[in-house]
Coordinates of C-alpha atoms and ligand atoms in Angstrom, one line a residue:
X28 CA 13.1 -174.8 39.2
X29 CA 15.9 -172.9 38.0
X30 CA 16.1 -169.2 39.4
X31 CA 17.2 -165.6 38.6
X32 CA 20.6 -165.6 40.3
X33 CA 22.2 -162.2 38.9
X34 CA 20.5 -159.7 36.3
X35 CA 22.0 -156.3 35.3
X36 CA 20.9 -153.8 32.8
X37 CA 23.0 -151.1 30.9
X38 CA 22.5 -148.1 28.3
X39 CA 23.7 -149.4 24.8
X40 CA 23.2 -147.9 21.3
X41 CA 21.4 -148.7 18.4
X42 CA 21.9 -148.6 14.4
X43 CA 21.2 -145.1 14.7
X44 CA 23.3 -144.6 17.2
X45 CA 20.0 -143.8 19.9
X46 CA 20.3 -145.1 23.3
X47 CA 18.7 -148.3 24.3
X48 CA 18.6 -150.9 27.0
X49 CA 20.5 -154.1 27.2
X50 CA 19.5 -157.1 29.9
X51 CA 22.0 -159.8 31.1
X52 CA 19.8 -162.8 33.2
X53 CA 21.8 -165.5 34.7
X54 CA 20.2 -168.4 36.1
X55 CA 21.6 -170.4 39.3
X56 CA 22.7 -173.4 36.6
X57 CA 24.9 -171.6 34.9
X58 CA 22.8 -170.1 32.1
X59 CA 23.1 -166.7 31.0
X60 CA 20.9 -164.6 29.0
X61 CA 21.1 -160.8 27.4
X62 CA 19.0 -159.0 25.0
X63 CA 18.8 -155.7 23.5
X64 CA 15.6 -153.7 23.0
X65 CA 15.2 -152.1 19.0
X66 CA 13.0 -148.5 18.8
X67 CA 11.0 -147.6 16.0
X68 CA 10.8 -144.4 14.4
X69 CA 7.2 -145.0 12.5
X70 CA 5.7 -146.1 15.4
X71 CA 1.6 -147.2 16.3
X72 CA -0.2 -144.5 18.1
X73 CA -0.9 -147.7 20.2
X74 CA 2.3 -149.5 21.0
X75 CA 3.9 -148.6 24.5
X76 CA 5.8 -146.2 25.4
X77 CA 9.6 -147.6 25.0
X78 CA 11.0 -145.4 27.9
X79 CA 9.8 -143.5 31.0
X80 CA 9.7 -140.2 31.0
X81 CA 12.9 -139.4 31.8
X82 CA 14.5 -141.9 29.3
X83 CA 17.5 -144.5 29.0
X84 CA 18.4 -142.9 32.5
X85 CA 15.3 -143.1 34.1
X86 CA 15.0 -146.9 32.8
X87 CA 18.5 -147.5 34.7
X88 CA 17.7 -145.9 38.0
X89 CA 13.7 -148.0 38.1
X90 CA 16.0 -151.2 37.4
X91 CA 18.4 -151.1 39.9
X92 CA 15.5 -149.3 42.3
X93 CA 12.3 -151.4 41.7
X94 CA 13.0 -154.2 38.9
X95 CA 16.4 -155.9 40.1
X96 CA 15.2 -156.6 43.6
X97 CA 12.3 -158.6 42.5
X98 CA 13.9 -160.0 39.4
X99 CA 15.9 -162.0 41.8
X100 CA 14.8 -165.6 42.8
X101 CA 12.3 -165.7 40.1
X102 CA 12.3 -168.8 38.2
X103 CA 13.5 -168.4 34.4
X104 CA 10.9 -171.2 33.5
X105 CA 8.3 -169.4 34.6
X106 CA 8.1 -166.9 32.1
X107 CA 4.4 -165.8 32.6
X108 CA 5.5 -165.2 36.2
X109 CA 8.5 -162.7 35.1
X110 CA 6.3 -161.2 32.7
X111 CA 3.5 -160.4 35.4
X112 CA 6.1 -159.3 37.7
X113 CA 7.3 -156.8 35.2
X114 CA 3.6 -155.5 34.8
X115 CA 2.9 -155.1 38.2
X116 CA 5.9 -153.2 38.9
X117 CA 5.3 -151.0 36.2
X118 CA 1.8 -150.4 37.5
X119 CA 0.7 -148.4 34.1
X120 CA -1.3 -149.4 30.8
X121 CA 1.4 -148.6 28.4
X122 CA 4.8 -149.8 30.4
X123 CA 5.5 -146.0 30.7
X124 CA 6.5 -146.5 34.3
X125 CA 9.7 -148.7 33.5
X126 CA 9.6 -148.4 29.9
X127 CA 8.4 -151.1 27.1
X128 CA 12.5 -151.6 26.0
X129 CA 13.3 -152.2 29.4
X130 CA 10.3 -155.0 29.9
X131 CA 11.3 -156.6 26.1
X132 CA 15.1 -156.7 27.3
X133 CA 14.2 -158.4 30.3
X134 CA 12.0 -160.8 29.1
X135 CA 13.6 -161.9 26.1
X136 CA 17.0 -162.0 28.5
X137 CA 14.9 -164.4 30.7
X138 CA 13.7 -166.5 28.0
X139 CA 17.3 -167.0 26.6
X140 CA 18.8 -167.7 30.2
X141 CA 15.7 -170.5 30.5
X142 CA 16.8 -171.9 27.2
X143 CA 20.8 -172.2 28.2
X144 CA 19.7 -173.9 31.4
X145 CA 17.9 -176.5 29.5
X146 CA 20.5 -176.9 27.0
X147 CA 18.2 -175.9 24.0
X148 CA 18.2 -173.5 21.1
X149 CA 15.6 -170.6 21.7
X150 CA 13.6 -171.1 18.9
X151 CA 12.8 -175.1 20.5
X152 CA 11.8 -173.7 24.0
X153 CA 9.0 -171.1 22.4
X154 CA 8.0 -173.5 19.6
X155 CA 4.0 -172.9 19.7
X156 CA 1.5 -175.7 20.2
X157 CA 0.9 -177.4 16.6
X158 CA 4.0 -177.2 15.3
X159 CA 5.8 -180.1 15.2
X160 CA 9.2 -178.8 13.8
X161 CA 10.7 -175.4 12.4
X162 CA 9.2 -174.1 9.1
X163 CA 11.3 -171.6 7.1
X164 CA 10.2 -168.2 7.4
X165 CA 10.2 -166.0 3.8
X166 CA 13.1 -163.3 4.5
X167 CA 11.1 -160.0 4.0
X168 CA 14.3 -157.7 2.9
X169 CA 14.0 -154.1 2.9
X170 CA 15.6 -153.1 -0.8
X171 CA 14.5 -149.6 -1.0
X172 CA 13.6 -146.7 1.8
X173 CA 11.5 -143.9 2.0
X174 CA 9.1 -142.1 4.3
X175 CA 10.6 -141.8 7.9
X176 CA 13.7 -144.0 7.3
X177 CA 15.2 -142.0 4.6
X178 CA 16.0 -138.1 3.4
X179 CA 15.0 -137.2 0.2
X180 CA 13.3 -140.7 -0.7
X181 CA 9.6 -141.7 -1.7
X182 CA 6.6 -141.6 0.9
X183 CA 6.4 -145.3 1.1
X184 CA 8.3 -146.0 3.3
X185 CA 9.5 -150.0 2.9
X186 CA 10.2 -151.7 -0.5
X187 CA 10.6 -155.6 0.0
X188 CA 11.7 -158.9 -1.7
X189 CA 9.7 -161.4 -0.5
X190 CA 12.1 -164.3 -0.9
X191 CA 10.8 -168.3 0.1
X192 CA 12.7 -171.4 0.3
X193 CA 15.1 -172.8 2.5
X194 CA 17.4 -170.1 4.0
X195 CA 20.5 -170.8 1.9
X196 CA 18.6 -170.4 -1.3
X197 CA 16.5 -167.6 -0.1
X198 CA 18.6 -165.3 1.9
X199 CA 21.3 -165.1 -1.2
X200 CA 18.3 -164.3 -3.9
X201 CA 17.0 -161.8 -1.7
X202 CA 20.2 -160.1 -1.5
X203 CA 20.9 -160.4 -5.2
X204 CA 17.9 -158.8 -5.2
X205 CA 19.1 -155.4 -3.5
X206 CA 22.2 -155.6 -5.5
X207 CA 20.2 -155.9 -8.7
X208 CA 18.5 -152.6 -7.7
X209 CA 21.5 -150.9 -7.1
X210 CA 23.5 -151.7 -10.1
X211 CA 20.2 -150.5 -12.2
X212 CA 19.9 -147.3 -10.1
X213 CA 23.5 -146.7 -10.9
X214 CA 22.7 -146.5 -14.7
X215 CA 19.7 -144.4 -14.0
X216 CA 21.5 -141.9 -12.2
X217 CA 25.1 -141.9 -13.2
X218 CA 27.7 -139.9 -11.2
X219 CA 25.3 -139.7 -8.7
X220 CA 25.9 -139.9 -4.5
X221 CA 23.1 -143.1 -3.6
X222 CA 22.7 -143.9 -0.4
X223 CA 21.3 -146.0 2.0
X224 CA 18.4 -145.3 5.0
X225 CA 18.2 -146.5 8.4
X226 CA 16.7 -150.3 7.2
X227 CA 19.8 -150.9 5.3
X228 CA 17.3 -150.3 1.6
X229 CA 18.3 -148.2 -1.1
X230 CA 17.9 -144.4 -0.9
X231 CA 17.3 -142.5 -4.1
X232 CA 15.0 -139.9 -5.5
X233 CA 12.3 -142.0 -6.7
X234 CA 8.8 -141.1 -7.3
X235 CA 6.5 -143.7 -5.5
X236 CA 5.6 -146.1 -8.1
X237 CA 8.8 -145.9 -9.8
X238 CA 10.4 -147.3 -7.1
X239 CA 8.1 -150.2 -7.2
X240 CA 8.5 -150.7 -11.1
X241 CA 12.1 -150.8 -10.9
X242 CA 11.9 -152.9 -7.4
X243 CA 9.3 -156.0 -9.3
X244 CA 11.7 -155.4 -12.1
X245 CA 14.7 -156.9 -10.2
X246 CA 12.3 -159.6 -8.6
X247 CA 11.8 -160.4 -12.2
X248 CA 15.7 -160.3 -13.1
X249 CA 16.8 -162.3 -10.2
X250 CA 13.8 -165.1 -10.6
X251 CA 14.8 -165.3 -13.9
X252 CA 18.3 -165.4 -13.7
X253 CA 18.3 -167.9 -10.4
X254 CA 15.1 -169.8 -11.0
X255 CA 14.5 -168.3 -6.9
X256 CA 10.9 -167.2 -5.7
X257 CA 11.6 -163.6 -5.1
X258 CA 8.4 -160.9 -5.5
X259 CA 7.9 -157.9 -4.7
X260 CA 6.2 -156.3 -1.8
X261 CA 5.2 -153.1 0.5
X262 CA 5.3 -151.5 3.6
X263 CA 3.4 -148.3 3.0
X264 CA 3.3 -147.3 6.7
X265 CA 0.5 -145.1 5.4
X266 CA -0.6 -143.2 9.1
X267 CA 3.0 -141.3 8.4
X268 CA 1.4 -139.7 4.7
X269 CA -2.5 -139.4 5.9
X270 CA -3.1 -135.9 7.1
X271 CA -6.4 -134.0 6.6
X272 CA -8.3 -137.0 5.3
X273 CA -6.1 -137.5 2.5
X274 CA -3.2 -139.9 1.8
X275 CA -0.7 -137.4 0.2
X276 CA 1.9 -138.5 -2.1
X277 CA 4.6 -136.3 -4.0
X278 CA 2.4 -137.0 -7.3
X279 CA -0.7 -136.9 -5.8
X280 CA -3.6 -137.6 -2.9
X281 CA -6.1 -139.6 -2.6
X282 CA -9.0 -139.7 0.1
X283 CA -9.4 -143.6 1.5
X284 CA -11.4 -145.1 -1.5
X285 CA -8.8 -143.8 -3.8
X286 CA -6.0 -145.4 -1.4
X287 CA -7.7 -148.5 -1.8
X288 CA -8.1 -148.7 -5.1
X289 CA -4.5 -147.5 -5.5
X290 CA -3.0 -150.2 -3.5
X291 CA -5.3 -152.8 -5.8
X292 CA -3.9 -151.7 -8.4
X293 CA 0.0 -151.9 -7.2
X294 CA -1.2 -155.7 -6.7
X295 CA -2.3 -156.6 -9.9
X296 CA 0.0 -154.7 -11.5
X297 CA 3.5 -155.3 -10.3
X298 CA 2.6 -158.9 -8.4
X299 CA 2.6 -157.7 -5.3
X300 CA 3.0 -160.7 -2.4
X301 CA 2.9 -158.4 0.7
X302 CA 1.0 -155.4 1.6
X303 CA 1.8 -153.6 5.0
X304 CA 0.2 -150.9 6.4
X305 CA -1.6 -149.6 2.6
X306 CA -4.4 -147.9 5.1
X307 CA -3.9 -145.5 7.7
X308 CA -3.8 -147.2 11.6
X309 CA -7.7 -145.9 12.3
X310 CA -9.2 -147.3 9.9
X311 CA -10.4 -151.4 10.2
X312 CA -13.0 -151.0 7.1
X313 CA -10.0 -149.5 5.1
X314 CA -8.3 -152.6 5.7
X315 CA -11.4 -154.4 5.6
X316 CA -11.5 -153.4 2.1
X317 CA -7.9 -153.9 0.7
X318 CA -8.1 -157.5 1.8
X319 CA -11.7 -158.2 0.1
X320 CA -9.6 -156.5 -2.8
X321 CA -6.5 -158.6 -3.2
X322 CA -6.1 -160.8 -0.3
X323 CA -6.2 -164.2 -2.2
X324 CA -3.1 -162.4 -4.0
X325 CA -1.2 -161.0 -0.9
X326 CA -0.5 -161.0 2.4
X327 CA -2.0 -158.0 3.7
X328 CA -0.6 -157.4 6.9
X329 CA -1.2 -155.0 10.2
X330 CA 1.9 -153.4 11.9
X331 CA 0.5 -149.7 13.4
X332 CA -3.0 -150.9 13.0
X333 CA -2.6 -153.6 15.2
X334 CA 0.6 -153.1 17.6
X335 CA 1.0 -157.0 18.1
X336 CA -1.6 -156.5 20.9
X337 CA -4.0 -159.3 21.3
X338 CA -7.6 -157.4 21.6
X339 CA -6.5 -155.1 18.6
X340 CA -5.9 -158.5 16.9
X341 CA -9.0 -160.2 17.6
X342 CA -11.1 -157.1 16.7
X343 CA -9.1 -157.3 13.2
X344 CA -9.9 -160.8 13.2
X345 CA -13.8 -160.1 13.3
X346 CA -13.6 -158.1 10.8
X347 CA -11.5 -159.1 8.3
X348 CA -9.1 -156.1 8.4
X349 CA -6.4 -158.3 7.0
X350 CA -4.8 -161.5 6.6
X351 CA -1.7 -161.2 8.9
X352 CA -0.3 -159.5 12.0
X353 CA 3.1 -158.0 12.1
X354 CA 4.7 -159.2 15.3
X355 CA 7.2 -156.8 16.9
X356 CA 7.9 -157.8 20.9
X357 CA 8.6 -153.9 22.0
X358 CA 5.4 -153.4 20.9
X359 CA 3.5 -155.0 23.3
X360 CA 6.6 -155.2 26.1
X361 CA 6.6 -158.9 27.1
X362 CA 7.1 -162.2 25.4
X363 CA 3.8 -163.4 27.0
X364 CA 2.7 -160.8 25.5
X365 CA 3.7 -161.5 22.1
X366 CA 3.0 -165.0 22.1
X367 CA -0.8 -164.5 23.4
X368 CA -1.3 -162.6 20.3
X369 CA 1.1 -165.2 17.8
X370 CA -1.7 -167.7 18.9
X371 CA -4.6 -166.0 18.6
X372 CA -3.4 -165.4 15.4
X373 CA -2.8 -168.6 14.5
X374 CA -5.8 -170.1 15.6
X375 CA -7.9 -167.9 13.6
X376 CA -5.9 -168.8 10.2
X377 CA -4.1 -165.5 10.2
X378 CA -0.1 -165.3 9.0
X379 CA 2.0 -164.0 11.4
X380 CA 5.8 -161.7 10.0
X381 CA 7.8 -161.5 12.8
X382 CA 9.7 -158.6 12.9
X383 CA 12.8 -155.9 13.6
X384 CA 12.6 -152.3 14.1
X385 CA 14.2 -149.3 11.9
X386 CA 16.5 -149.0 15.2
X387 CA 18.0 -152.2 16.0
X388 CA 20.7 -154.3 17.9
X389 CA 22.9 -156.7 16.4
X390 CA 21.1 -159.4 18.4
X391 CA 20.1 -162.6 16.6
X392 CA 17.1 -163.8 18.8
X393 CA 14.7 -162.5 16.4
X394 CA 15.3 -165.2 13.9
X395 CA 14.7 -167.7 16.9
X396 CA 11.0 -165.8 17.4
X397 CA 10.3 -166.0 13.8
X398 CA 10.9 -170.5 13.8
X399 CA 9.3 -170.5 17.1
X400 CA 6.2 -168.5 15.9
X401 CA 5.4 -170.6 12.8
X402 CA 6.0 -167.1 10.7
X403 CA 5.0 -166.8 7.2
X404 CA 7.9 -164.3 7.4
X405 CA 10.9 -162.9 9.1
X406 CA 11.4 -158.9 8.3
X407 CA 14.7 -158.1 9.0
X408 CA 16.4 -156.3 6.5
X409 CA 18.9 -157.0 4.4
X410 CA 22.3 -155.1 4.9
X411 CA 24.2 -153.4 7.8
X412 CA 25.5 -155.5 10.8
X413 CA 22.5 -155.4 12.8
X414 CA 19.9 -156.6 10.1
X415 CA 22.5 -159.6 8.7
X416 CA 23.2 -160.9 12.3
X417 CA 19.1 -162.2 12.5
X418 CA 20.1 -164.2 9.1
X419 CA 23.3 -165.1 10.1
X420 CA 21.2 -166.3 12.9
X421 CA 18.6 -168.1 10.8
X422 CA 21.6 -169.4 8.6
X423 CA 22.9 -171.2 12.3
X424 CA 19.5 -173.2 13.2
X425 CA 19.0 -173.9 9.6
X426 CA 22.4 -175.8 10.0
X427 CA 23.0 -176.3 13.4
X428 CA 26.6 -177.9 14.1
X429 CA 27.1 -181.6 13.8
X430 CA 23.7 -181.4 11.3
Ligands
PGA28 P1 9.7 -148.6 12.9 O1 9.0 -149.0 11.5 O2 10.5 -149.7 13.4 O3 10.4 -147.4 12.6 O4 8.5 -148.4 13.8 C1 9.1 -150.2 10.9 C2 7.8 -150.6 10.3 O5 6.9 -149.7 10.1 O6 7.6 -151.8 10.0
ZN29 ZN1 5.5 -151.3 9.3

């Protein structure tokens, strides 16, 4: 039994330059472990709360206070144990007492310090029952931004290449991918300032379904060009545009049948692969729906809808409200957490994406979740230091030295 020796936890910032929580775990063997905890911006009505009320300061004082004195002597193999602990200190449903970043930081920190103990890579030491060895995630690259992640863009919010194959081959198509759409939206829009939003996609003033013609377009230009499996796919993050009853779009709204018919026909039409969020986070038959429509086509996946909590899951599960879970560990606060609902998942045939967040560290653990979990896909982004560190990361296992 290995314990917690030393632990410490400090204020550090994120891509957007927010404050968030860092953990460092060391073990009595010599193994050390810190993580960073991401924040969302679109977030699920029913994720926890990242921080206590009194924010990033608060988190500080109820570590040193309440966390750090129990942290110590706890055994980093015991990870169910830490993760319990970290529940019962916080005492609330929603880790609103200590904060959800502070729990992910700590647990995460924890689960690296048990894997330097034993000598291991991460991704070996979570590896779920069944699987056998590391499958390659798809790299689900953000290429253009709207909604909350970008002024001035289209109301979807997440425009994605969906790029398969080992990591060297996909994590260069998907980025020829992005580059692909920015030399083209240079031509539209000569002279023009471009930019980029918080997920490292393009920015530019697109109506909604021009931005995913000209995104399947560049799919088309790079499979073409590279013989590479790159397609097109969405995250609509549709409870940010649903108000009043109505999905509302710059062009248009639609009420929920019209949404669903909409996102069916974004499918078919542009060969959609992946299909986040179409339907607002309330509504299971919505989903329900969307995936009698084209889920033989695409991964339709759950992100607000579902919060990577395992009851959400299993009532998704029952009623078909999807064909995969988006798996984000601040969601939930814990890695038991997490990987209670990555199994459930798995064993009813579901896909899991692992995933960042729109504010994120330049950790690279994430890319160790995403082998571990078995995911269909790692969404990660594409550009900016903090999204290329997880493939730098996934670049590393795929080749590990001496390999
Ligand atoms: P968030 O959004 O990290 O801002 O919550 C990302 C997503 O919706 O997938
Ligand atoms: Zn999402």
């Amino acid at each position: 039994m290995s314990r917690v020796v030393d632990a410490s936890m400090r204020l550090i910032y994120d891509s957007r330059g927010r404050p968030t929580v860092e953990a460092t775990v060391s073990a009595e063997d010599g193994g050390q472990g810190r993580a960073g905890a991401p924040s969302g911006e679109s977030t699920g009505a029913t994720e926890v709360q990242a921080f206590p009320p009194g924010g990033v300061p608060e988190a500080l004082l109820r570590f040193r206070s309440d966390i750090r004195p129990g942290l110590l002597g706890l055994s980093v193999e015991d990870q169910a144990g830490v993760d319990a602990f970290l529940h019962r200190t916080d005492g609330t449903a929603n880790f609103s007492g200590i904060g959800g970043n502070t729990a992910t930081a700590i647990s995460v920190a924890v689960a690296l310090a048990h894997a330097a103990e034993a000598g291991t890579p991460l991704w070996r030491s979570l590896l779920r029952p069944g699987l056998d060895r590391p499958t390659d995630p798809a790299i689900v690259g953000n290429c253009l931004n709207g909604g909350r992640h970008a002024i001035g863009g289209p109301e979807i919010q997440e425009y994605h290449v969906i790029s398969s194959g080992r990591p060297s081959e996909s994590i260069p198509a998907a980025i020829e991918v992005h580059r692909e759409i920015g030399e083209r939206l240079k031509r539209k829009y000569p002279g023009m300032a471009l930019g980029r939003g918080d997920e490292g996609g393009w920015v530019a003033p697109l109506g909604n379904v021009e931005a995913v013609e000209l995104l399947a377009e560049s799919c088309a230009a790079v499979r073409d060009r590279r013989h590479a499996e790159v397609h097109p796919g969405l995250d609509l993050a549709a409870s940010e545009f649903f108000r009043d009853g109505k999905y509302v779009y710059r062009e248009r709204s639609l009420d929920p049948d019209g949404q669903v018919a909409f996102v069916a026909e974004l499918v078919d039409r542009f060969g959609l692969r992946f299909l986040e969020d179409p339907i607002q986070e309330g509504d299971y038959d919505g989903f329900t729906a969307v995936t009698q429509a084209v889920g033989r086509k695409a991964l339709v996946v759950g992100d607000d809808i579902y919060t990577t909590a395992k009851d959400r899951v299993a009532e998704g599960v029952r009623r078909h409200a999807g064909n995969a879970v988006l798996i984000k560990v601040n969601q939930v606060g814990t890695l038991s957490d997490t990987l209670a609902t990555v199994d459930l998942a798995r064993s009813a045939g579901w896909k899991t994406v692992t995933s960042h967040r729109s504010g994120e560290t330049p950790d690279g653990w994430l890319a160790h979740l995403a082998v571990a979990f078995g995911s269909a896909g790692l969404k990660c982004g594409l550009l900016g230091g903090e999204r290329v560190a997880k493939l730098n990361e996934l670049l590393r296992l795929a080749s590990p030295p001496g390999a």
